[in-house]
Amino acid sequence: MDKFLIQGGHRLNGEVRISGAKNAALPLIAATILANTPITITNVPNLKDVNTLVKLIAGLGITISYDDSQVQADASTLNNQFAPYELVKTMRASILVLGPLLARYGEAKVSLPGGCAIGSRPVDQHLKALEALGASIEVENGYVHAKVDGRLKGGEVIFDMVTVGGTENILMAAVLADGITTIRNAAREPEITDLANMLVKMGALIDGIDTDTLVVTGVENLQGCEYAVVADRIETGSYLAAAAITGGCIRTTHTDPALLESVLEKFEEMGAEVTRGENWIELDMQGKRPKAVSFRTLPHPEFPTDMQAQVMAVNTIARGFSTISETIFENRFMHVPELSRMGANIQVEGNDAVVTGVEKLSAAPVMATDLRASFSLVLAALAAEGETLVDRIYHIDRGYENIEAKLQGIGAKIQRISE
Ligand code: EPZ
């Protein structure tokens, strides 16, 4: 199992090129199922999760290739609608093939994704929404079996809570449904906008993009196109946090400040100097110790849950104390015991954490538990005195492309130990 060995205490300075967003690339690749003619997606990050979904799509009989950050797919060769547990269990976003398969082929058999470290993450909202469009859904032996005679029918969908995956699944189902579908309480994450923009380029009719109410007028078929994945706002925030925690100055390029304004405002509250360019963002901590910032995670455009662990890491060495409320997932504080091993002072009460900043963290062997928690441990190790060993970093490879090369490029003393 790979580990990272990190020598902390160095200010990080320099430039990081941001990759395409993992959480946009995954629904975009699922949407290739909908196209009647070949489709090309560019700026696709080279990640384990992306490779897993490409394998799953190929398993449907679709002709798909993925190399040099480009995915090309031709769904005309699809010969089955079965997404097996072996693949779905390793990457829960595989559930996103359910909507497109149902819309295009009238049937789908997709393994239930099961929970993961940060929570049970059910898909009840996905299924309820598909039933509202006329699908009959049976769940047995750990599989969702969805069917519809003829085409799905446009209808009213109201989500009980904001769900990114649920919104993506129903959007990909509605674009080929017969009639008009209204999706209320829709998620507004930039990755949803990216999916909607690509569907429109394929010929879909979608109103209300970027709002919490999407109105889709179904069409008979969709054509392929060429589309570039939006920049990864969470990768951007994660590297800017590396400047905040080490007192350095980092410029992230090939990104967009508008994607993470709520995070940039928190960095400014910490005392960082943040400069917003057209497709770059620079954070200069000017060697200062950050000021602690409190926040609650909420659906976009509020503070994203995927940045909670990273900003908590910065808070552990900040001046003063902060309160962090995690309102999206029920178990997303697993980085807390690991940070505490490095000397952080964090009290957790349910979904709230109170962090009292300390002068310095100290190196200690720690273990990654989930994707974003892994990055928060890397951040802490970059700031800590001494040499930290971070174990189980396969979690981090799921969501951060070329992480050690990007960190070494800004002066980090990090090396991967493969065992
Ligand atoms: C997406 O997960 C992201 N993953 C997550 O990023 C992100 O944390 C999350 O959205 C929230 O922003 C991808 O896009 C691949 P949800 P998703 O459906 O779609 C509950 C990362 O680190 N819920 O918005 O699974 C659910 O349990 C990952 O990159 C139901 O109860 O998240 C959660 O508490 C982690 N029933 C809340 O809603 C449902 O049917 C939000 O989940 C669906 C969701």
GROMACS .gro file of N, CA and C in nm, residues 14-20 43 69 231-232 235-236 239 250-255 279 401-402 405-407 409-410:
model
   84
   14GLY      N    1   0.499   2.906  -0.573
   14GLY     CA    2   0.509   2.869  -0.714
   14GLY      C    3   0.373   2.855  -0.779
   15GLU      N    4   0.370   2.783  -0.890
   15GLU     CA    5   0.250   2.774  -0.973
   15GLU      C    6   0.203   2.628  -0.985
   16VAL      N    7   0.071   2.607  -0.977
   16VAL     CA    8   0.014   2.472  -0.994
   16VAL      C    9  -0.090   2.477  -1.106
   17ARG      N   10  -0.074   2.389  -1.205
   17ARG     CA   11  -0.174   2.382  -1.312
   17ARG      C   12  -0.290   2.294  -1.265
   18ILE      N   13  -0.413   2.346  -1.263
   18ILE     CA   14  -0.529   2.273  -1.215
   18ILE      C   15  -0.584   2.184  -1.328
   19SER      N   16  -0.625   2.063  -1.290
   19SER     CA   17  -0.679   1.967  -1.388
   19SER      C   18  -0.830   1.984  -1.401
   20GLY      N   19  -0.888   1.911  -1.496
   20GLY     CA   20  -1.033   1.908  -1.511
   20GLY      C   21  -1.096   1.846  -1.386
   43ASN      N   22  -0.973   1.756  -2.149
   43ASN     CA   23  -0.939   1.805  -2.014
   43ASN      C   24  -0.990   1.710  -1.905
   69SER      N   25  -0.564   1.263  -2.145
   69SER     CA   26  -0.671   1.348  -2.091
   69SER      C   27  -0.788   1.367  -2.187
  231ALA      N   28  -1.277   2.330  -1.487
  231ALA     CA   29  -1.165   2.318  -1.392
  231ALA      C   30  -1.214   2.264  -1.258
  232ASP      N   31  -1.124   2.199  -1.186
  232ASP     CA   32  -1.159   2.138  -1.057
  232ASP      C   33  -1.147   2.242  -0.945
  235GLU      N   34  -0.979   2.090  -0.622
  235GLU     CA   35  -0.832   2.081  -0.635
  235GLU      C   36  -0.772   2.220  -0.620
  236THR      N   37  -0.838   2.321  -0.682
  236THR     CA   38  -0.790   2.460  -0.673
  236THR      C   39  -0.782   2.502  -0.525
  239TYR      N   40  -0.496   2.331  -0.318
  239TYR     CA   41  -0.359   2.381  -0.334
  239TYR      C   42  -0.344   2.523  -0.276
  250ILE      N   43   0.105   3.083  -0.367
  250ILE     CA   44   0.081   2.986  -0.475
  250ILE      C   45  -0.019   3.044  -0.574
  251ARG      N   46   0.014   3.028  -0.704
  251ARG     CA   47  -0.080   3.065  -0.810
  251ARG      C   48  -0.133   2.939  -0.875
  252THR      N   49  -0.267   2.924  -0.877
  252THR     CA   50  -0.329   2.810  -0.946
  252THR      C   51  -0.375   2.859  -1.083
  253THR      N   52  -0.336   2.784  -1.189
  253THR     CA   53  -0.371   2.828  -1.325
  253THR      C   54  -0.471   2.729  -1.388
  254HIS      N   55  -0.526   2.768  -1.505
  254HIS     CA   56  -0.627   2.685  -1.575
  254HIS      C   57  -0.745   2.658  -1.483
  255THR      N   58  -0.786   2.760  -1.407
  255THR     CA   59  -0.901   2.746  -1.317
  255THR      C   60  -0.987   2.871  -1.331
  279ASN      N   61  -0.830   3.337  -1.549
  279ASN     CA   62  -0.829   3.189  -1.539
  279ASN      C   63  -0.721   3.144  -1.442
  401GLU      N   64  -0.484   1.446  -0.944
  401GLU     CA   65  -0.394   1.402  -1.052
  401GLU      C   66  -0.250   1.448  -1.026
  402ASN      N   67  -0.155   1.357  -1.039
  402ASN     CA   68  -0.011   1.391  -1.025
  402ASN      C   69   0.021   1.470  -0.899
  405ALA      N   70   0.394   1.537  -0.795
  405ALA     CA   71   0.466   1.623  -0.891
  405ALA      C   72   0.420   1.768  -0.874
  406LYS      N   73   0.290   1.787  -0.855
  406LYS     CA   74   0.238   1.925  -0.840
  406LYS      C   75   0.291   1.985  -0.710
  407LEU      N   76   0.295   1.906  -0.603
  407LEU     CA   77   0.345   1.960  -0.475
  407LEU      C   78   0.497   1.984  -0.482
  409GLY      N   79   0.657   2.064  -0.733
  409GLY     CA   80   0.673   2.183  -0.819
  409GLY      C   81   0.663   2.314  -0.743
  410ILE      N   82   0.604   2.311  -0.624
  410ILE     CA   83   0.594   2.435  -0.544
  410ILE      C   84   0.681   2.426  -0.418
   0.00000   0.00000   0.00000
